[in-house]
CSV table of C-alpha atoms in Angstrom, one decimal:
chain,number,residue,atom,x,y,z
A,15,MET,CA,133.1,55.9,66.1
A,16,ARG,CA,133.5,58.5,68.8
A,17,GLN,CA,129.7,58.7,69.1
A,18,ILE,CA,129.5,55.0,69.7
A,19,ALA,CA,132.2,55.3,72.3
A,20,ALA,CA,130.2,58.1,73.9
A,21,ILE,CA,127.1,56.0,74.0
A,22,PHE,CA,129.0,53.2,75.5
A,23,THR,CA,130.5,55.3,78.3
A,24,ARG,CA,127.0,56.8,79.1
A,25,SER,CA,125.0,53.6,78.9
A,26,GLY,CA,127.7,51.0,78.9
A,27,GLY,CA,126.9,50.2,82.5
A,28,ILE,CA,123.4,49.1,81.7
A,29,LEU,CA,124.7,47.0,78.8
A,30,VAL,CA,127.4,45.3,80.8
A,31,PHE,CA,124.9,44.8,83.6
A,32,LEU,CA,122.3,43.2,81.4
A,33,ILE,CA,124.9,40.9,79.7
A,34,LEU,CA,126.5,39.8,82.9
A,35,GLU,CA,123.2,39.3,84.7
A,36,VAL,CA,121.9,37.1,81.9
A,37,ILE,CA,125.2,35.1,82.1
A,38,CYS,CA,124.8,34.8,85.9
A,39,LEU,CA,121.2,33.7,85.7
A,40,SER,CA,121.9,31.1,83.0
A,41,LEU,CA,124.7,29.8,85.2
A,42,VAL,CA,122.3,29.7,88.1
A,43,VAL,CA,119.8,27.6,86.3
A,44,THR,CA,122.5,25.4,84.7
A,45,PHE,CA,124.6,24.5,87.7
A,46,ASN,CA,122.2,24.7,90.7
A,47,LYS,CA,119.9,21.8,91.2
A,48,ASP,CA,117.1,23.6,93.1
A,49,GLN,CA,117.0,26.6,90.8
A,50,ARG,CA,117.1,24.4,87.7
A,51,GLU,CA,114.1,22.4,88.8
A,52,ILE,CA,112.1,25.6,89.7
A,53,TYR,CA,113.1,27.2,86.4
A,54,HIS,CA,112.0,24.2,84.3
A,55,ASN,CA,108.8,23.8,86.2
A,56,SER,CA,108.0,27.5,85.9
A,57,LYS,CA,108.9,27.4,82.2
A,58,SER,CA,106.5,24.6,81.5
A,59,ILE,CA,103.7,26.2,83.6
A,60,MET,CA,104.3,29.5,81.7
A,61,SER,CA,104.3,27.8,78.3
A,62,ASP,CA,101.2,25.8,79.3
A,63,SER,CA,99.3,28.8,80.4
A,64,MET,CA,100.4,30.7,77.3
A,65,THR,CA,99.3,27.9,75.0
A,66,HIS,CA,96.1,27.8,77.0
A,67,GLY,CA,95.6,31.6,76.8
A,68,TRP,CA,96.3,31.5,73.1
A,69,GLY,CA,93.7,28.8,72.6
A,70,GLU,CA,91.2,30.9,74.5
A,71,ILE,CA,91.8,33.8,72.2
A,72,THR,CA,91.8,31.8,69.0
A,73,GLN,CA,88.7,29.9,69.8
A,74,TYR,CA,86.7,33.2,69.4
A,75,TRP,CA,88.0,33.4,65.8
A,76,ASN,CA,86.1,30.4,64.6
A,77,LEU,CA,83.1,30.8,66.9
A,78,SER,CA,80.9,31.9,64.1
A,79,ALA,CA,81.8,28.7,62.1
A,80,VAL,CA,81.1,26.7,65.3
A,81,ASN,CA,77.7,28.4,65.6
A,82,ASP,CA,76.8,27.5,62.0
A,83,SER,CA,77.6,23.9,62.4
A,84,LEU,CA,75.8,23.8,65.8
A,85,SER,CA,72.6,25.2,64.4
A,86,GLY,CA,72.7,22.4,61.8
A,87,VAL,CA,73.0,19.9,64.6
A,88,ILE,CA,70.1,21.5,66.5
A,89,ALA,CA,67.9,21.3,63.4
A,90,GLU,CA,68.7,17.5,63.2
A,91,LEU,CA,68.0,17.0,66.9
A,92,LYS,CA,64.7,18.9,66.8
A,93,GLN,CA,63.4,16.7,64.1
A,94,GLU,CA,64.2,13.7,66.2
A,95,ARG,CA,61.8,14.8,68.9
A,96,ASP,CA,58.2,13.4,69.2
A,97,GLU,CA,56.7,16.9,68.4
A,98,ALA,CA,58.1,16.6,64.9
A,99,LYS,CA,56.4,13.2,64.3
A,100,PHE,CA,53.0,12.0,63.4
A,101,LEU,CA,51.4,9.3,65.5
A,102,ASN,CA,50.2,6.5,63.2
A,103,THR,CA,49.2,3.7,65.4
A,104,ILE,CA,45.9,3.6,67.2
A,105,LYS,CA,46.2,1.9,70.5
A,106,GLN,CA,43.5,0.6,72.7
A,107,ASP,CA,45.4,0.4,75.9
A,108,SER,CA,47.6,3.0,77.5
A,109,ALA,CA,50.8,1.3,76.8
A,110,LYS,CA,53.7,3.5,75.8
A,111,TYR,CA,54.2,4.2,72.2
A,112,SER,CA,57.3,2.8,70.7
A,113,THR,CA,59.4,4.7,68.1
A,114,ALA,CA,58.0,2.5,65.4
A,115,ASP,CA,54.6,4.1,65.9
A,116,PHE,CA,55.8,7.5,64.9
A,117,GLU,CA,56.2,8.8,61.4
A,118,GLN,CA,58.4,11.8,60.6
A,119,GLN,CA,56.1,14.7,60.0
A,120,TYR,CA,58.4,17.7,60.3
A,121,THR,CA,62.0,18.2,59.3
A,122,TYR,CA,63.9,21.4,59.9
A,123,THR,CA,66.4,23.2,57.7
A,124,GLU,CA,68.8,25.6,59.4
A,125,ALA,CA,69.2,29.0,57.8
A,126,LYS,CA,71.0,32.3,58.4
A,127,VAL,CA,69.3,35.6,58.4
A,128,ILE,CA,70.9,37.8,55.7
A,129,SER,CA,68.8,40.9,56.1
A,130,ASN,CA,66.1,41.9,58.5
A,131,THR,CA,63.8,44.8,59.3
A,132,ILE,CA,61.7,45.5,62.3
A,133,ASN,CA,60.9,49.1,62.2
A,134,LEU,CA,58.5,49.2,59.2
A,135,PRO,CA,54.7,48.4,59.4
A,136,ASN,CA,55.4,45.4,57.1
A,137,ASN,CA,58.7,43.7,57.9
A,138,PHE,CA,60.5,41.0,55.9
A,139,LEU,CA,63.6,38.9,56.4
A,140,THR,CA,65.9,37.3,53.8
A,141,LEU,CA,67.4,33.9,54.4
A,142,ASN,CA,70.3,32.1,52.8
A,143,ARG,CA,68.2,29.0,51.8
A,144,GLY,CA,66.2,28.6,48.6
A,145,ILE,CA,64.8,26.1,46.2
A,146,LYS,CA,68.3,24.4,46.0
A,147,HIS,CA,67.8,23.5,49.7
A,148,GLY,CA,64.2,22.4,49.3
A,149,ILE,CA,62.5,25.6,50.3
A,150,ASN,CA,59.9,26.3,47.7
A,151,THR,CA,56.5,26.8,49.3
A,152,ARG,CA,55.2,28.7,52.2
A,153,LYS,CA,56.9,27.4,55.3
A,154,GLY,CA,57.2,28.5,58.9
A,155,VAL,CA,60.4,29.9,60.3
A,156,PHE,CA,61.4,29.9,64.0
A,157,ASP,CA,64.5,30.4,66.0
A,158,ALA,CA,65.8,29.1,69.3
A,159,ARG,CA,63.4,31.1,71.5
A,160,GLY,CA,60.4,31.8,69.4
A,161,ILE,CA,58.9,32.1,65.9
A,162,VAL,CA,60.1,34.4,63.2
A,163,GLY,CA,57.7,34.3,60.3
A,164,ILE,CA,56.6,32.5,57.2
A,165,VAL,CA,58.5,32.0,53.9
A,166,ILE,CA,56.6,33.6,51.1
A,167,SER,CA,58.9,33.4,48.1
A,168,SER,CA,62.1,31.7,47.2
A,169,ASN,CA,64.6,31.7,44.4
A,170,ASN,CA,67.5,29.3,43.9
A,171,ARG,CA,69.5,30.3,46.9
A,172,TYR,CA,67.5,32.8,48.9
A,173,SER,CA,64.1,33.0,50.5
A,174,ARG,CA,62.0,35.9,51.6
A,175,VAL,CA,60.2,35.7,54.9
A,176,MET,CA,57.2,37.6,56.0
A,177,SER,CA,58.0,38.5,59.5
A,178,ILE,CA,55.5,38.0,62.3
A,179,LEU,CA,56.0,41.8,62.6
A,180,HIS,CA,53.8,42.3,59.5
A,181,ARG,CA,50.3,43.8,59.5
A,182,ASP,CA,49.0,40.8,57.4
A,183,SER,CA,50.7,38.2,59.6
A,184,ARG,CA,48.2,35.8,61.2
A,185,ILE,CA,49.7,33.1,63.4
A,186,SER,CA,47.6,30.4,65.0
A,187,ALA,CA,48.6,30.3,68.6
A,188,LYS,CA,47.2,29.0,71.9
A,189,ILE,CA,47.5,29.7,75.6
A,190,ALA,CA,49.3,26.6,76.8
A,191,ARG,CA,47.6,26.3,80.2
A,192,LEU,CA,44.0,26.6,78.8
A,193,ASN,CA,44.7,25.0,75.4
A,194,ALA,CA,42.7,27.9,74.0
A,195,PRO,CA,43.5,28.7,70.4
A,196,GLY,CA,43.6,32.2,69.1
A,197,THR,CA,45.3,34.3,66.4
A,198,LEU,CA,48.4,36.3,66.9
A,199,VAL,CA,48.7,39.6,65.1
A,200,TRP,CA,51.0,42.5,65.2
A,201,THR,CA,49.2,45.7,66.1
A,202,SER,CA,51.8,47.6,68.1
A,203,ILE,CA,53.8,48.9,65.1
A,204,GLY,CA,57.2,50.1,66.2
A,205,ASN,CA,57.4,47.7,69.2
A,206,PRO,CA,59.0,44.5,67.9
A,207,LYS,CA,58.6,42.7,71.3
A,208,LEU,CA,54.8,43.1,71.6
A,209,MET,CA,52.0,41.2,69.8
A,210,GLU,CA,48.3,40.8,70.3
A,211,LEU,CA,46.5,37.5,70.8
A,212,LYS,CA,42.9,37.7,69.4
A,213,TYR,CA,39.8,35.6,69.6
A,214,ILE,CA,40.3,34.2,73.1
A,215,PRO,CA,36.6,33.9,74.2
A,216,LYS,CA,35.5,35.8,77.3
A,217,HIS,CA,34.4,32.7,79.3
A,218,LEU,CA,38.1,31.6,79.4
A,219,ASN,CA,40.2,33.0,82.1
A,220,PRO,CA,43.7,33.8,80.9
A,221,LYS,CA,46.3,35.2,83.4
A,222,VAL,CA,49.3,37.4,83.1
A,223,ASP,CA,52.5,35.3,82.6
A,224,ASP,CA,50.6,32.5,80.8
A,225,ILE,CA,52.7,31.0,78.1
A,226,VAL,CA,51.6,31.3,74.5
A,227,GLN,CA,52.6,28.6,72.0
A,228,THR,CA,52.0,27.6,68.5
A,229,SER,CA,48.7,25.7,68.2
A,230,GLY,CA,49.6,23.2,65.6
A,231,ALA,CA,46.4,24.1,63.8
A,232,SER,CA,48.2,25.5,60.8
A,233,SER,CA,50.4,23.6,58.5
A,234,TYR,CA,53.3,26.1,59.1
A,235,PHE,CA,54.4,25.2,62.6
A,236,PRO,CA,54.3,22.1,64.7
A,237,GLY,CA,52.3,22.6,67.9
A,238,GLY,CA,53.9,23.6,71.1
A,239,LEU,CA,56.7,26.0,69.9
A,240,PRO,CA,57.1,28.7,72.5
A,241,ILE,CA,56.2,32.2,71.3
A,242,GLY,CA,55.9,34.5,74.3
A,243,LYS,CA,54.0,35.2,77.5
A,244,ILE,CA,51.0,37.3,78.4
A,245,VAL,CA,51.8,40.7,79.8
A,246,GLU,CA,48.4,42.4,79.8
A,247,ILE,CA,44.7,41.4,79.4
A,248,GLU,CA,42.1,44.0,78.5
A,249,GLU,CA,38.4,43.8,77.8
A,250,ASP,CA,37.5,44.4,74.2
A,251,PRO,CA,36.7,48.1,74.0
A,252,GLN,CA,33.9,47.4,71.6
A,253,GLY,CA,32.3,45.1,74.2
A,254,GLY,CA,32.8,42.1,72.1
A,255,ASN,CA,33.1,38.5,73.2
A,256,PHE,CA,36.8,38.3,73.2
A,257,HIS,CA,39.7,39.3,75.4
A,258,SER,CA,42.3,41.6,74.0
A,259,ILE,CA,45.6,40.0,75.2
A,260,LYS,CA,49.1,41.5,74.8
A,261,VAL,CA,51.8,39.0,74.4
A,262,GLU,CA,55.5,39.7,74.9
A,263,LEU,CA,57.7,37.7,72.5
A,264,PHE,CA,60.4,35.5,74.0
A,265,ASN,CA,62.7,36.1,71.0
A,266,ASP,CA,64.1,39.4,69.8
A,267,LEU,CA,63.6,39.6,66.1
A,268,SER,CA,66.0,42.5,65.7
A,269,THR,CA,68.9,40.1,66.6
A,270,ALA,CA,67.6,36.9,64.9
A,271,ARG,CA,70.5,35.2,63.2
A,272,HIS,CA,70.2,31.5,63.2
A,273,VAL,CA,66.7,30.3,62.3
A,274,TYR,CA,65.1,27.0,61.3
A,275,ILE,CA,62.6,26.5,58.4
A,276,VAL,CA,59.9,24.0,59.0
A,277,ASN,CA,59.2,21.4,56.3
A,278,ASN,CA,55.9,19.8,56.9
A,279,LEU,CA,55.9,16.6,55.0
A,280,PHE,CA,52.1,16.1,55.3
A,281,LYS,CA,51.2,19.6,54.3
A,282,ASP,CA,49.4,18.6,51.1
A,283,GLU,CA,47.2,16.0,52.8
A,284,PHE,CA,46.4,18.5,55.5
A,285,LYS,CA,45.5,21.3,53.1
A,286,GLU,CA,43.4,18.9,51.0
A,287,ILE,CA,41.2,17.9,53.9
A,288,GLU,CA,41.0,21.4,55.3
A,289,GLU,CA,39.9,22.9,52.0
A,290,GLY,CA,37.1,20.3,51.6
A,291,LYS,CA,38.3,18.5,48.5
A,292,GLU,CA,37.1,15.3,49.8
A,293,ASP,CA,33.5,15.6,48.6
A,294,GLU,CA,34.4,16.0,45.0
B,15,MET,CA,150.2,48.6,88.8
B,16,ASN,CA,150.0,51.5,91.2
B,17,ASN,CA,149.3,51.7,94.8
B,18,THR,CA,145.5,51.9,94.6
B,19,THR,CA,145.1,48.9,92.3
B,20,LEU,CA,147.3,46.9,94.6
B,21,THR,CA,145.3,47.9,97.7
B,22,HIS,CA,142.0,46.9,96.0
B,23,SER,CA,143.4,43.7,94.6
B,24,LEU,CA,144.7,42.6,98.0
B,25,ARG,CA,141.3,43.6,99.6
B,26,PHE,CA,139.6,41.4,96.9
B,27,LEU,CA,141.7,38.4,97.8
B,28,PHE,CA,141.4,39.0,101.5
B,29,LEU,CA,137.6,39.4,101.6
B,30,VAL,CA,137.1,36.3,99.4
B,31,PHE,CA,139.6,34.4,101.6
B,32,ILE,CA,137.9,35.1,104.9
B,33,GLN,CA,134.4,34.8,103.4
B,34,VAL,CA,135.0,31.2,102.2
B,35,LEU,CA,137.2,30.2,105.1
B,36,VAL,CA,135.5,31.7,108.0
B,37,PHE,CA,131.9,32.8,107.3
B,38,ARG,CA,131.0,29.9,105.0
B,39,GLN,CA,131.8,27.6,107.8
B,40,MET,CA,129.7,29.7,110.1
B,41,THR,CA,126.5,29.2,108.1
B,42,VAL,CA,127.1,25.5,107.9
B,43,GLY,CA,127.9,25.2,111.6
B,44,TRP,CA,124.6,26.7,112.7
B,45,GLY,CA,122.7,23.6,111.5
B,46,ASP,CA,119.0,23.9,111.1
B,47,PHE,CA,118.8,27.6,111.6
B,48,ASN,CA,120.2,28.6,108.2
B,49,TYR,CA,118.4,32.0,107.9
B,50,VAL,CA,121.7,33.8,108.5
B,51,HIS,CA,124.2,33.9,105.8
B,52,VAL,CA,127.1,36.2,106.7
B,53,MET,CA,128.4,37.9,103.7
B,54,ILE,CA,131.2,40.5,103.9
B,55,TYR,CA,132.7,40.3,100.4
B,56,PRO,CA,130.3,43.0,99.0
B,57,LEU,CA,132.4,45.5,100.9
B,58,PHE,CA,135.0,45.2,98.1
B,59,ILE,CA,132.4,46.8,95.7
B,60,LEU,CA,131.4,49.4,98.2
B,61,LEU,CA,135.0,50.6,98.7
B,62,LEU,CA,136.1,50.8,95.1
B,63,PRO,CA,137.1,54.4,94.0
B,64,ILE,CA,134.4,56.7,92.8
B,65,ARG,CA,136.1,57.4,89.5
B,66,ILE,CA,135.9,53.8,88.3
B,67,PRO,CA,133.9,53.4,85.1
B,68,ASP,CA,130.6,51.7,85.4
B,69,PRO,CA,131.3,48.8,83.0
B,70,LEU,CA,134.6,47.9,84.8
B,71,LEU,CA,132.8,48.2,88.2
B,72,ILE,CA,130.1,45.8,87.1
B,73,PHE,CA,132.7,43.4,85.6
B,74,LEU,CA,134.6,43.4,88.9
B,75,GLY,CA,131.3,42.6,90.6
B,76,PHE,CA,131.0,39.6,88.4
B,77,LEU,CA,134.5,38.5,89.1
B,78,LEU,CA,134.0,38.8,92.8
B,79,GLY,CA,130.7,37.0,92.8
B,80,MET,CA,132.1,34.2,90.7
B,81,ALA,CA,135.2,33.8,92.9
B,82,VAL,CA,132.9,33.4,95.9
B,83,ASP,CA,130.5,31.1,93.9
B,84,ILE,CA,133.4,28.7,93.1
B,85,PHE,CA,133.9,28.0,96.7
B,86,TYR,CA,130.2,27.8,97.5
B,87,THR,CA,129.6,25.7,94.4
B,88,SER,CA,126.6,27.9,93.6
B,89,TYR,CA,127.7,29.1,90.2
B,90,GLY,CA,126.0,32.4,89.4
B,91,VAL,CA,124.0,33.0,92.6
B,92,HIS,CA,126.4,35.3,94.3
B,93,ALA,CA,127.6,36.7,91.0
B,94,SER,CA,124.2,37.8,89.9
B,95,ALA,CA,123.8,39.6,93.3
B,96,THR,CA,127.2,41.3,93.1
B,97,VAL,CA,126.6,42.4,89.5
B,98,PHE,CA,123.3,43.9,90.6
B,99,LEU,CA,125.1,45.6,93.5
B,100,ALA,CA,127.7,47.0,91.2
B,101,PHE,CA,125.0,48.2,88.9
B,102,ILE,CA,123.1,50.2,91.5
B,103,ARG,CA,126.2,51.6,93.3
B,104,PRO,CA,126.5,54.6,90.8
B,105,ILE,CA,122.8,55.3,91.2
B,106,VAL,CA,123.0,55.4,95.0
B,107,LEU,CA,126.2,57.5,94.9
B,108,LYS,CA,124.4,60.0,92.6
B,109,ILE,CA,121.4,60.2,95.0
B,110,MET,CA,123.7,60.7,98.0
B,111,THR,CA,126.0,63.3,96.5
B,112,PRO,CA,127.3,65.5,99.4
B,113,ARG,CA,127.1,69.2,99.2
B,114,GLY,CA,130.6,69.7,97.9
B,115,GLY,CA,130.3,66.9,95.3
B,116,TYR,CA,132.7,64.0,95.2
B,117,ASN,CA,136.4,64.0,94.8
B,118,ILE,CA,136.7,61.5,92.1
B,119,ASN,CA,140.0,60.1,93.4
B,120,HIS,CA,138.4,59.2,96.7
B,121,SER,CA,136.8,56.0,97.8
B,122,PRO,CA,133.4,56.2,99.4
B,123,ASN,CA,134.6,55.5,103.0
B,124,ILE,CA,134.2,56.9,106.5
B,125,LYS,CA,137.3,58.9,106.4
B,126,ASN,CA,136.2,60.9,103.4
B,127,TYR,CA,132.5,61.4,103.9
B,128,GLY,CA,131.8,60.7,107.5
B,129,PHE,CA,130.3,57.9,109.5
B,130,VAL,CA,126.6,58.7,109.0
B,131,TRP,CA,127.0,59.1,105.3
B,132,PHE,CA,128.8,55.7,105.1
B,133,LEU,CA,126.2,54.1,107.2
B,134,ILE,CA,123.4,55.1,104.9
B,135,TYR,CA,125.4,54.4,101.7
B,136,SER,CA,126.5,50.9,102.8
B,137,SER,CA,123.3,49.8,104.4
B,138,SER,CA,121.1,50.7,101.5
B,139,LEU,CA,123.4,49.0,99.0
B,140,LEU,CA,123.9,45.9,101.1
B,141,PHE,CA,120.2,45.5,101.7
B,142,PHE,CA,119.6,45.4,98.0
B,143,HIS,CA,122.4,43.0,97.6
B,144,PHE,CA,121.0,40.6,100.2
B,145,LEU,CA,117.5,40.9,98.8
B,146,PHE,CA,118.7,40.1,95.3
B,147,TYR,CA,120.9,37.3,96.6
B,148,PHE,CA,118.0,35.6,98.4
B,149,ILE,CA,115.6,36.1,95.5
B,150,VAL,CA,118.0,34.3,93.2
B,151,SER,CA,118.9,31.8,95.9
B,152,VAL,CA,115.3,30.8,96.7
B,153,PHE,CA,114.2,31.5,93.1
B,154,THR,CA,110.5,31.3,93.7
B,155,HIS,CA,107.9,33.8,94.8
B,156,VAL,CA,106.2,31.0,96.7
B,157,TYR,CA,108.6,31.4,99.6
B,158,TRP,CA,108.6,35.2,99.7
B,159,VAL,CA,108.3,35.2,103.5
B,160,GLU,CA,111.5,33.1,103.5
B,161,ILE,CA,113.2,35.6,101.2
B,162,VAL,CA,112.3,38.5,103.5
B,163,LEU,CA,113.2,36.8,106.7
B,164,ARG,CA,116.6,35.6,105.4
B,165,THR,CA,117.3,39.0,103.9
B,166,ILE,CA,116.6,40.8,107.1
B,167,SER,CA,118.4,38.4,109.5
B,168,SER,CA,121.4,38.0,107.2
B,169,PHE,CA,121.6,41.7,106.5
B,170,ILE,CA,121.7,42.6,110.2
B,171,VAL,CA,124.3,40.1,111.2
B,172,SER,CA,126.5,40.8,108.2
B,173,TYR,CA,126.2,44.5,108.5
B,174,ILE,CA,127.4,44.4,112.1
B,175,ILE,CA,130.4,42.4,111.0
B,176,ILE,CA,131.1,44.8,108.1
B,177,LEU,CA,130.9,47.8,110.4
B,178,LEU,CA,133.3,46.2,112.8
B,179,TYR,CA,135.6,45.4,109.8
B,180,VAL,CA,135.5,49.0,108.7
B,181,ARG,CA,136.0,50.4,112.2
B,182,ILE,CA,138.9,48.1,113.0
B,183,LEU,CA,140.9,48.1,109.7
B,184,ASN,CA,139.7,51.6,108.7
B,185,PRO,CA,140.3,51.2,104.9
B,186,ARG,CA,141.8,54.1,103.0
B,187,ASP,CA,141.8,54.9,99.3
């Protein structure tokens, strides 16, 4: 008891001061018109900004869920574009094609990268989509800025993707400005940003900064997906007929997370004609 | 009720009395230019004996402020300032302890500690009182220029009057 009294005499001043000051200020905002209005305004501004600030913080918590749902929406939107469609009608005049002339050729399935390597000579990714989601054959995989690889095997829920950073990877690509098709291979092992575009004939004149796209000549990717840009052009050291072109990828495969799997609905027909079954 | 208590009680009544009867009218009478609020009632807190316990001092500050507030119909505005003044008085006293220390039965006035000492003591306390008063009175940082202007002008005018009061009546313990 004596100790409490001692504490009170030592710090009682602060206590009484705080109590009386709170009483005074509550009197101020209760009985004085100006101060009351300012107080209530400030209070609502404060609580508004606090609610707002809290919202800003909490919106980061579900950002990953938002990303997932957005990538689903992007997949749907991508397949609405003309590049994903097959032009059926043959027109004599140059009138514009209507939507009825197009048939859906490609659909896209969004997927998340579960695991990923970039440092090995042969790299693979694992995706969280499998046979359950309609992924069962070899299919192309790309992300928002470039291409990623090709699905090589699937089980019920997961798929294995051969990365474009794989020694056996061959991607049909073209230089957009020249419409010149070539083959994209990965020769610079250890550098996940750099690939090589082969079989561009010497009579063509590629330039640094030309854009490289998918050619559409394979059944894996629709034509015109961006891949990268040319950073270096060399003469073939063996004196061959082709340029040796270094391509810097637009995307960074080390951070690939949201990807899209290409479902080519006309794949079988395309394969059939390419493999020459027609003369049987 | 001994002699000291009676003195201070009478001073309390007298200061509140002339504050609300004389100086309240002055601020009203000056019309548009209401930057000057003459306040002399804080002198009561300044002149209380040094030995008074802090909680009692602060409570007396509250009483004084509320007494003035009732006549100004600004409940809490003056009181919050006088409570603050009473709270910082022991701190200022501690900082300004003279060489020989305080005689706890004394009041901090000119007779006991000299004119210069009282000048610094009272001016520093009063300045904070005015600043706090105008902060609560204006109640928004938007008009901080107004707060500063009012504090300085009111402080100067009031301080002159308080010094005159102390010189003429020369309050003792």
